[in-house]
mmCIF file of C-alpha atoms and ligand atoms in Angstrom:
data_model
loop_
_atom_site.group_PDB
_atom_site.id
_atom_site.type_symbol
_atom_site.label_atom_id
_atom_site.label_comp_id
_atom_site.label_asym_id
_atom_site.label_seq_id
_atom_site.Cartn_x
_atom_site.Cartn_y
_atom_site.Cartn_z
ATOM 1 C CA UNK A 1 -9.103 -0.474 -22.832
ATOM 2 C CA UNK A 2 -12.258 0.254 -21.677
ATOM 3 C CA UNK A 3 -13.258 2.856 -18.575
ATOM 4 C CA UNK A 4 -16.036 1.213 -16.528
ATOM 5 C CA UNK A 5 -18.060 3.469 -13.781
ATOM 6 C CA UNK A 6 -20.650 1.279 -12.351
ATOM 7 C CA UNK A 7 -21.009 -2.085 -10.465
ATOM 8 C CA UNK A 8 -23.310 -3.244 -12.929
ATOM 9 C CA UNK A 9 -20.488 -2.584 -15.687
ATOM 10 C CA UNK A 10 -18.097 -4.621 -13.891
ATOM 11 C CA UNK A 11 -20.276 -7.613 -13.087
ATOM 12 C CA UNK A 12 -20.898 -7.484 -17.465
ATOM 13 C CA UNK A 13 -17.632 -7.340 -17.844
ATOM 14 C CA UNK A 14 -16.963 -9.902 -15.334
ATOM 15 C CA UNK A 15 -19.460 -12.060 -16.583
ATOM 16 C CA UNK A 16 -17.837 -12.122 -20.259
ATOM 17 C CA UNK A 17 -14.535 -12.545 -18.970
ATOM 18 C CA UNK A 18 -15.209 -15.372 -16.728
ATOM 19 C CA UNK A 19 -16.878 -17.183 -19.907
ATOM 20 C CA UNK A 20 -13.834 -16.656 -22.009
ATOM 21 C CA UNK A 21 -11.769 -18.601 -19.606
ATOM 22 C CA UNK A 22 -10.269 -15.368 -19.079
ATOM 23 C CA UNK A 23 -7.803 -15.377 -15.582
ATOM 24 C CA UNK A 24 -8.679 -11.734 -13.720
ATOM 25 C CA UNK A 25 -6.181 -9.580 -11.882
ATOM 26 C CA UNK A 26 -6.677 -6.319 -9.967
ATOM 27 C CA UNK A 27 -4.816 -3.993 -9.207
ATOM 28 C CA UNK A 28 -6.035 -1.573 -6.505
ATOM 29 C CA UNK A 29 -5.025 2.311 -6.494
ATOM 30 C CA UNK A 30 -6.028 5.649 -5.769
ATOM 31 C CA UNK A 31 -4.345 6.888 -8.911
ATOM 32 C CA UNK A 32 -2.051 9.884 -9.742
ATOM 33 C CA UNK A 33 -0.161 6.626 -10.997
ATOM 34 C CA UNK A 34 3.407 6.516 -10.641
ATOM 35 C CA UNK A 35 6.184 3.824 -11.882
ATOM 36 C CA UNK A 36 5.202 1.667 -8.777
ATOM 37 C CA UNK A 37 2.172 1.057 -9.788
ATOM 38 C CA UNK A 38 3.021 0.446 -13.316
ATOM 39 C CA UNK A 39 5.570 -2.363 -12.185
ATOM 40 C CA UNK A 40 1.836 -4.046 -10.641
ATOM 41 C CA UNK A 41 0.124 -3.365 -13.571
ATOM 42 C CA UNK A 42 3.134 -5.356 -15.348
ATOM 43 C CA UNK A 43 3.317 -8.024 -12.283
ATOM 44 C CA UNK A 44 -0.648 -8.212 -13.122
ATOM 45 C CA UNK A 45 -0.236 -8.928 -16.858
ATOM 46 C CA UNK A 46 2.189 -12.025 -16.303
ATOM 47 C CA UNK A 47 -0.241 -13.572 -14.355
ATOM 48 C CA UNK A 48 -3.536 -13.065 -15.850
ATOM 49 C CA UNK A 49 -5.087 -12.436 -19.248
ATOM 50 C CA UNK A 50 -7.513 -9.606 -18.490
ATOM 51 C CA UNK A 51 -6.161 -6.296 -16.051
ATOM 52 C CA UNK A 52 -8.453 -4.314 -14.117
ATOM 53 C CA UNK A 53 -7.173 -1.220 -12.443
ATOM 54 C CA UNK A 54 -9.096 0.358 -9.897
ATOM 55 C CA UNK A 55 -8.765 4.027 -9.186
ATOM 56 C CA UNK A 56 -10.661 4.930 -6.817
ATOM 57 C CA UNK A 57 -9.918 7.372 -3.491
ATOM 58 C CA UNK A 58 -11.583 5.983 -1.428
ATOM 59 C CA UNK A 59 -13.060 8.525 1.867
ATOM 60 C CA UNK A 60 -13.298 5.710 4.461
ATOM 61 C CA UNK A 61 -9.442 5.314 3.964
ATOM 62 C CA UNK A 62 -8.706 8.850 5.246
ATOM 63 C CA UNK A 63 -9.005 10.678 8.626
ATOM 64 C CA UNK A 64 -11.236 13.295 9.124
ATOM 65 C CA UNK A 65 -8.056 15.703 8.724
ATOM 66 C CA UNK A 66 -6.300 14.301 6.287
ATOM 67 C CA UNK A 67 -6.233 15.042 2.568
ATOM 68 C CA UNK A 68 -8.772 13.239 1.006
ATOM 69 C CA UNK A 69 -10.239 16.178 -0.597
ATOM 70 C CA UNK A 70 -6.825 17.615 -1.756
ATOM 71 C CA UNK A 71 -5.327 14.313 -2.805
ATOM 72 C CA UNK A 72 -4.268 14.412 -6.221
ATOM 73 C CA UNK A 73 -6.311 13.327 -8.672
ATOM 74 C CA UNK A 74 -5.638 13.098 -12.771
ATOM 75 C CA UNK A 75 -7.941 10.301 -13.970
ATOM 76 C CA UNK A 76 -6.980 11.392 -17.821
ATOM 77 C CA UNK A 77 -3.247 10.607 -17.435
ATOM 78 C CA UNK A 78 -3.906 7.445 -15.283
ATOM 79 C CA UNK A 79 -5.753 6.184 -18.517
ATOM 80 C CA UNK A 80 -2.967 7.041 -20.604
ATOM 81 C CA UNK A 81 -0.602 5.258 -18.818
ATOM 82 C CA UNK A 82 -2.505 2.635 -18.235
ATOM 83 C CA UNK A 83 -3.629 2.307 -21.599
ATOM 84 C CA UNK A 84 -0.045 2.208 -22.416
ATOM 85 C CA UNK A 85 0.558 -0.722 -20.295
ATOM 86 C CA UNK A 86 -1.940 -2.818 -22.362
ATOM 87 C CA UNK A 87 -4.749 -3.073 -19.414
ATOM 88 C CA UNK A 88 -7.919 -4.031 -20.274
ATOM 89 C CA UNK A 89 -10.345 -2.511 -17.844
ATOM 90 C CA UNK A 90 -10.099 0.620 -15.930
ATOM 91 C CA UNK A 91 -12.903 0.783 -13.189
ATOM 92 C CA UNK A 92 -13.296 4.400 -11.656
ATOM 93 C CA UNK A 93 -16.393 4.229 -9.622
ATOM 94 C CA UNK A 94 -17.685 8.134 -8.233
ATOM 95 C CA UNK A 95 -17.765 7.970 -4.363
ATOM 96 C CA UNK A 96 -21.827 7.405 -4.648
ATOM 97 C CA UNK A 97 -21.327 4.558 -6.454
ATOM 98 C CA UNK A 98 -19.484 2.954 -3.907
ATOM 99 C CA UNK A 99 -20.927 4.078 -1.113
ATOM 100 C CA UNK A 100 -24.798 5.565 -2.106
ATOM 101 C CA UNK A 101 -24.788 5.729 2.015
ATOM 102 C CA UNK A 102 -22.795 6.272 5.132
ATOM 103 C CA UNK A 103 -21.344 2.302 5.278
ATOM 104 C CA UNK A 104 -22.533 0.740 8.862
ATOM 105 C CA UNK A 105 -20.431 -2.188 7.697
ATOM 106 C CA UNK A 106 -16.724 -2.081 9.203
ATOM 107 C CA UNK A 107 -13.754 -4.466 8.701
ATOM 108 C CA UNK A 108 -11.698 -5.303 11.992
ATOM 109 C CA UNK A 109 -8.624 -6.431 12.314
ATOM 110 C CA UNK A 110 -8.377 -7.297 16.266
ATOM 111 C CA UNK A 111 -5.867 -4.585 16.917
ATOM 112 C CA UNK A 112 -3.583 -5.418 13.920
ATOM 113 C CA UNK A 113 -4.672 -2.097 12.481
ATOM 114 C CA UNK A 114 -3.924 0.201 15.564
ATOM 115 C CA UNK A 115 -0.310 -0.599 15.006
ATOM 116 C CA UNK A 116 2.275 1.202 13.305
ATOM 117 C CA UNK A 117 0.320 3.110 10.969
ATOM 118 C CA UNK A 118 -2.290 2.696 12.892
ATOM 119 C CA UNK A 119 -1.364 4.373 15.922
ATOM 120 C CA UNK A 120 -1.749 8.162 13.605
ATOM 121 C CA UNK A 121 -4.675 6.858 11.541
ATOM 122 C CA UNK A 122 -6.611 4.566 14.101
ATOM 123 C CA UNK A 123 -9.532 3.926 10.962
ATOM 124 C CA UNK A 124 -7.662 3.871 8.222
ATOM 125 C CA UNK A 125 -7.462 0.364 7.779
ATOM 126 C CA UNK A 126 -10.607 -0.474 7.802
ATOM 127 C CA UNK A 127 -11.425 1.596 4.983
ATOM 128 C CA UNK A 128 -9.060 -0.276 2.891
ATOM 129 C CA UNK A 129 -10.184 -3.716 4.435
ATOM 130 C CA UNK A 130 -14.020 -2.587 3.155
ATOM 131 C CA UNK A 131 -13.337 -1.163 0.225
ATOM 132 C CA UNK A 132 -10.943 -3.929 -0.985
ATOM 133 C CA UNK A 133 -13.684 -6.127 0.492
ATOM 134 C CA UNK A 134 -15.948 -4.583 -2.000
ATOM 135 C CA UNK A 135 -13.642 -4.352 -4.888
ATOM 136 C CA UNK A 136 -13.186 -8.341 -4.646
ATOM 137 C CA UNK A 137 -16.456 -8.786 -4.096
ATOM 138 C CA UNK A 138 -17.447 -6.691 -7.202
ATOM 139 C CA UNK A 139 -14.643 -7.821 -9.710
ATOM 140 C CA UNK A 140 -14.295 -11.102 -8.145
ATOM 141 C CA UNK A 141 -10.247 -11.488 -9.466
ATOM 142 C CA UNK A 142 -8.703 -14.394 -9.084
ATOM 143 C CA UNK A 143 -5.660 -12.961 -8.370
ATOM 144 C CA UNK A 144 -5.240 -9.214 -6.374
ATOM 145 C CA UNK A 145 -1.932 -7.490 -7.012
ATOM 146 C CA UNK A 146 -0.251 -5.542 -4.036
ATOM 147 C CA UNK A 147 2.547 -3.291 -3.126
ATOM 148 C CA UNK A 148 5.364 -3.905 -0.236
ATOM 149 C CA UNK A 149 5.860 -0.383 0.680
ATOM 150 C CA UNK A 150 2.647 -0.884 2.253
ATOM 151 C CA UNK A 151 3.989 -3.913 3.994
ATOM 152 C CA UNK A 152 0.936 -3.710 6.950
ATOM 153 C CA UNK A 153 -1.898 -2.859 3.977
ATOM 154 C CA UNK A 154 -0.564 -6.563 2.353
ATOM 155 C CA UNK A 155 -0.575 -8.205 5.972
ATOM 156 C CA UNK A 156 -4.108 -6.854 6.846
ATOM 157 C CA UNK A 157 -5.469 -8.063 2.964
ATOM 158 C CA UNK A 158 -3.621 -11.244 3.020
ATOM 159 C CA UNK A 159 -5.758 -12.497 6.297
ATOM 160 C CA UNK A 160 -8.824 -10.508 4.796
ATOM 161 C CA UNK A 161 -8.680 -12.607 1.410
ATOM 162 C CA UNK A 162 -8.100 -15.724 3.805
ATOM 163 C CA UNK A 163 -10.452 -15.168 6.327
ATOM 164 C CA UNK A 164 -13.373 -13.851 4.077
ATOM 165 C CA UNK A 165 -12.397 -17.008 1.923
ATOM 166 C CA UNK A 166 -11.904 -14.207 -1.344
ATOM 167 C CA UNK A 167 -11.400 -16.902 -4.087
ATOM 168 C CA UNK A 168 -8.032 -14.396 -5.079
ATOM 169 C CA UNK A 169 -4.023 -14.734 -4.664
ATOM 170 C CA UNK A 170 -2.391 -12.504 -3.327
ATOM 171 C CA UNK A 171 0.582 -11.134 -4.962
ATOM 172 C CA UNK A 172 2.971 -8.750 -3.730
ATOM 173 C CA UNK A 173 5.382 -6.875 -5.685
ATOM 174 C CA UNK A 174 8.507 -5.165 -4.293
ATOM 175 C CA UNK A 175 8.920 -1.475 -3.373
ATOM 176 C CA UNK A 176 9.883 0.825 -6.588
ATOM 177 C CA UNK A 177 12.168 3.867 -5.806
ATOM 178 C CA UNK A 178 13.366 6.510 -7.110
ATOM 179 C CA UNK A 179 16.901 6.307 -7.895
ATOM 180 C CA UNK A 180 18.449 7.817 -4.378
ATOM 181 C CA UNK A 181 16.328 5.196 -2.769
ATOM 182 C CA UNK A 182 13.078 7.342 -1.979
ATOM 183 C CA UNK A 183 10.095 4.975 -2.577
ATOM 184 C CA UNK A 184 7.768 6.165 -5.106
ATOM 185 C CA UNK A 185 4.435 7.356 -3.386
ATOM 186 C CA UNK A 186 1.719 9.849 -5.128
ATOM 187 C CA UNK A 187 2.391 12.044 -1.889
ATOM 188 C CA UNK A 188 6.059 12.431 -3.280
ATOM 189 C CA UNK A 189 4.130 15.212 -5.677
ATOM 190 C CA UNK A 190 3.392 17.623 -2.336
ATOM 191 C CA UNK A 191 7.207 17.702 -1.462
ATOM 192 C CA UNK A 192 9.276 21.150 -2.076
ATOM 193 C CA UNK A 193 13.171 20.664 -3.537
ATOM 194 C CA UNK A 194 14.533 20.570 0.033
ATOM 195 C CA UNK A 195 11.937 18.097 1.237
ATOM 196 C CA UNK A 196 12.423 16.013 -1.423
ATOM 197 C CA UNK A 197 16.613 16.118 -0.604
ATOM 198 C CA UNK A 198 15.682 15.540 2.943
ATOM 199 C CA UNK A 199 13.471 12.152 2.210
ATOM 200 C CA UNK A 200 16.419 10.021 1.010
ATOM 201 C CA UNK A 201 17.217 9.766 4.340
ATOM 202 C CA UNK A 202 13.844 7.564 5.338
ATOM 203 C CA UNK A 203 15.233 4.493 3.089
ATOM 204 C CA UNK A 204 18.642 5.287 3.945
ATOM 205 C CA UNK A 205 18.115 5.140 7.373
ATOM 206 C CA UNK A 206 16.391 1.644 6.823
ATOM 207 C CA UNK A 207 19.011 0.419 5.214
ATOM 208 C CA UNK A 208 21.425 1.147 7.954
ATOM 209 C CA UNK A 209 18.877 -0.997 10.304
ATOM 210 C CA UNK A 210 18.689 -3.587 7.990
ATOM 211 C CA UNK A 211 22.798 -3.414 7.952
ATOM 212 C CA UNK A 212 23.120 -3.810 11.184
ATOM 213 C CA UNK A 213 21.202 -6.694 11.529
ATOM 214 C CA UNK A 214 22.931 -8.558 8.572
ATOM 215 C CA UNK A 215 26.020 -7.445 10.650
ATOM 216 C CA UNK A 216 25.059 -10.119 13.675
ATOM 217 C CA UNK A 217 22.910 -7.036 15.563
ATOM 218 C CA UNK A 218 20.103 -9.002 17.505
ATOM 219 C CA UNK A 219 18.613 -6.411 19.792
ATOM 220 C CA UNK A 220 15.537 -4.756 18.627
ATOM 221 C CA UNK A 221 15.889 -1.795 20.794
ATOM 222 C CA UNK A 222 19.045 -1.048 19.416
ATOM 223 C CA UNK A 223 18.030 -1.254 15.667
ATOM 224 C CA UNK A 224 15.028 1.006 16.759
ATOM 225 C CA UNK A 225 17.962 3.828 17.955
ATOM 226 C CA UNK A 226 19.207 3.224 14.684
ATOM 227 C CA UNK A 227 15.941 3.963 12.630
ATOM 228 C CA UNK A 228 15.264 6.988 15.231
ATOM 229 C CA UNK A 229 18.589 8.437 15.205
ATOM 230 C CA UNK A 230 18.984 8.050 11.793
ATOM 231 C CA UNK A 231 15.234 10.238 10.969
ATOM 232 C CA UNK A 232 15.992 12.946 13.674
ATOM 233 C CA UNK A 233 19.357 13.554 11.884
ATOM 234 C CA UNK A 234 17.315 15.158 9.181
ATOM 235 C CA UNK A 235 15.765 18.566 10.601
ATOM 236 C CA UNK A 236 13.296 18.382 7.782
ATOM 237 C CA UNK A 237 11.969 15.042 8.504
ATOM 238 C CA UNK A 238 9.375 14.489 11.873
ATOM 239 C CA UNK A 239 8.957 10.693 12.911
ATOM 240 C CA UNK A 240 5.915 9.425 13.127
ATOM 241 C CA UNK A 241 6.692 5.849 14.156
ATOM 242 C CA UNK A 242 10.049 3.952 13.717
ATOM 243 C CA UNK A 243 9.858 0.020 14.775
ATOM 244 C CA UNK A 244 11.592 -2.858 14.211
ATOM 245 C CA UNK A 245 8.709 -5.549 14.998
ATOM 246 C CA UNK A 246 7.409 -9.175 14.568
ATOM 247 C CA UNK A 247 6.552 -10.009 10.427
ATOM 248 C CA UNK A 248 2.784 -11.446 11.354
ATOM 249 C CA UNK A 249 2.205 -10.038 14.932
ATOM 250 C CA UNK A 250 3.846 -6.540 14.288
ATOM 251 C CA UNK A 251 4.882 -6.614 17.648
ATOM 252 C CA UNK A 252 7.954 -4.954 18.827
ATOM 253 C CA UNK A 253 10.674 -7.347 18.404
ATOM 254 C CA UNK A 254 12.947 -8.098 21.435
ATOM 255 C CA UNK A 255 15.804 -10.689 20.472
ATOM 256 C CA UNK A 256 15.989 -10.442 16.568
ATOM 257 C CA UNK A 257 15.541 -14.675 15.677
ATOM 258 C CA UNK A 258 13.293 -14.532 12.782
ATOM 259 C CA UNK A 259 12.320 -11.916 10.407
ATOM 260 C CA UNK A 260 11.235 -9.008 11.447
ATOM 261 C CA UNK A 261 9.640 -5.891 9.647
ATOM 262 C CA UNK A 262 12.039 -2.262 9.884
ATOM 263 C CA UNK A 263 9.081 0.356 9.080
ATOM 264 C CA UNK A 264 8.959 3.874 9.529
ATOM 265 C CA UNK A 265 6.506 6.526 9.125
ATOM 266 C CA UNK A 266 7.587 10.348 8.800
ATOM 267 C CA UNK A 267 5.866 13.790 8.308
ATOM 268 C CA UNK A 268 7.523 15.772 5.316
ATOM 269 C CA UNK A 269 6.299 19.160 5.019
ATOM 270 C CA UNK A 270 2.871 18.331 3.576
ATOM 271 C CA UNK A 271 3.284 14.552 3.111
ATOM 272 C CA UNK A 272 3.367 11.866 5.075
ATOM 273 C CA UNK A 273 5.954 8.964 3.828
ATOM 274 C CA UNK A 274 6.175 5.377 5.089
ATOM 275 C CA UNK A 275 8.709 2.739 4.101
ATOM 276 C CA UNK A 276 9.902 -0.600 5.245
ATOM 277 C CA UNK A 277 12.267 -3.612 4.542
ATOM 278 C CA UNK A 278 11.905 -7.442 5.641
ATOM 279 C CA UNK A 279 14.793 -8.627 6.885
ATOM 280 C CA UNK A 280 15.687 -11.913 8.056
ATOM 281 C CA UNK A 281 18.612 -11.892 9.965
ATOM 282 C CA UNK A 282 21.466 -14.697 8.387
ATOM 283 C CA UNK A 283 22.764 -17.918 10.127
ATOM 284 C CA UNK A 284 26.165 -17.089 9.621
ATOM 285 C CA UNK A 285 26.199 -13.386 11.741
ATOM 286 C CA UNK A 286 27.531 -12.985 15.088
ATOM 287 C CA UNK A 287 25.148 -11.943 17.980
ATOM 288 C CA UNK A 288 26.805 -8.342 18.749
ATOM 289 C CA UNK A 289 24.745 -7.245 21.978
HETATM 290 P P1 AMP B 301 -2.137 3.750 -3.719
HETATM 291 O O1 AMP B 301 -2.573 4.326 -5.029
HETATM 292 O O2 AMP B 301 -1.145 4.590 -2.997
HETATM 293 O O3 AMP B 301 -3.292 3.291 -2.873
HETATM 294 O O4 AMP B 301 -1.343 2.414 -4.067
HETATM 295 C C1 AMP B 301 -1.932 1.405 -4.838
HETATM 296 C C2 AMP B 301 -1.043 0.194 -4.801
HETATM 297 O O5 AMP B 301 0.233 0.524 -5.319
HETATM 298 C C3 AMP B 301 -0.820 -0.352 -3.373
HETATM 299 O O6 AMP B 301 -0.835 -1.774 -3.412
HETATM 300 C C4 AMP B 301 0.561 0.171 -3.047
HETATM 301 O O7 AMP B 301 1.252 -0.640 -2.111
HETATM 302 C C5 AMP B 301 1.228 0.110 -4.402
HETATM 303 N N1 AMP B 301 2.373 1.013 -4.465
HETATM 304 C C6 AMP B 301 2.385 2.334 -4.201
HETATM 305 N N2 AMP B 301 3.648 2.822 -4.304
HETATM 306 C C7 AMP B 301 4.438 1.776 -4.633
HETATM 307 C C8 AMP B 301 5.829 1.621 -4.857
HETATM 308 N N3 AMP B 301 6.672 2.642 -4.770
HETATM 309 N N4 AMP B 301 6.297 0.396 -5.150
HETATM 310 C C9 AMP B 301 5.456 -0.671 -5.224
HETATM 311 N N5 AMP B 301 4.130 -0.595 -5.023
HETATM 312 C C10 AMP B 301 3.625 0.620 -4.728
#
């Protein structure tokens, strides 16, 4: 495995790859690498011959109040793992390297990214849609490996990758939790015992919603009292955003027809913890409202 640094590194390596015949994925992170990013990394090796990993935390992504600086960072670990895992290329650009200047370049994603996350971190997606912009640009993969827990991140890249015309597929691997259903985020690491006991309530509480609508419930104001009801029962837990909405508009869905997105954002101590399901409501279930 080799640790790359520059641009000019990864356009070399690029360059050899591409005339080996060699397939490229990437897989996009900020490290502090956990066993949900591993399952991409693996997701990444079945469909490609050469891995890249990107670890890279990236400043446009964040707020001006929000923990960039503090967010955990343990490049010599990531390699380990990731070495482990049989990756070929590690590329961990410095911030300068990315961005030798304040960008005047920004990615917009006509009011798709003021939603749900959105709405507490109105620029935070179009960090991610430059710096994955520059990422594909740079490695030029031919296939870019995602997580679901960020269902609105894959949304956001899938149109960015379509509308930019990226040459890349976009894959999308399912949310990996801990085992009382608490999905795995680096920002699990700033929770205390109790907050950590109180945050198996977030996918709990989505699983009741998504319960309910397997059940026959088609009202999306009523699944939303579930998701709220469900957060506020924890005193630990302060919601952030709880909707039940429309898969490619992300608008709030009114008569549940089609599949819609559950997603909820809450403030733990420290952290802040998001989480989601698709659901798409069966034939066979009875209207209840
Ligand atoms: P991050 O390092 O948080 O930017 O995440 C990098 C990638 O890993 C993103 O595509 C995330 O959606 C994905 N990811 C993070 N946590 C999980 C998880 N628990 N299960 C699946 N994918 C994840």
């Amino acid at each position: 495995m080799e640790i790359l640094t520059t641009i000019a590194q990864c356009r070399d390596h690029r360059l050899s790859d591409r005339a080996a015949g060699r397939r490229v994925a990437l897989v996009p992170t900020m490290g502090f690498l956990h066993e949900g990013h591993l399952e991409l990394v693996r997701r990444a090796r079945e469909v490609a011959d050469s891995v890249w990993v990107s670890i890279f935390v990236n400043p446009t992504q964040f707020g001006p109040h929000e923990d960039f600086e503090s967010y955990p960072r343990e490049l010599k670990k990531d390699a380990e793992l990731l070495a482990h895992e049989g990756v070929d290329i590690v590329f961990a650009p410095t911030t300068e390297e990315i961005y030798p200047r304040d960008p005047i370049v920004q990615i917009g994603f006509s009011g798709l990214e003021r939603k749900l996350c959105g709405t507490d971190r109105p620029t935070h997606f179009a960090g991610v849609g430059l710096v994955v912009s520059q990422l594909f640009n740079v490695i030029q993969p031919d296939r870019g490996i995602f997580g679901q827990k960020d269902a609105q991140q894959v949304l956001l890249i899938r149109r960015l990758a379509n509308e930019l015309h990226f040459p890349v597929e976009i894959i999308v691997v399912p949310t990996v939790r801990e085992s009382d259903g608490l999905a795995m985020s680096s920002r699990n690491a700033y929770l205390t015992p109790q907050e950590r006991t109180a945050a198996s309530t977030i996918y709990a509480t989505v699983c009741k919603a998504r319960d309910a609508i397997e059940a026959g419930e088609v009202c999306g104001e009523a699944v939303r009292r579930i998701l709220i009801t469900g957060i506020r029962s924890e005193e630990l837990l302060e919601l952030q955003y709880a909707e039940c909405v429309d898969v490619e508009t992300l608008e709030r869905t009114e008569m549940i027809s089609g599949s819609v997105l559950l997603a909820v954002a809450v403030r733990v101590g420290k952290s802040r913890l998001i989480d989601n399901v698709t659901v798409t409501p069966s034939a066979t279930a009875e209207g209840t409202t």
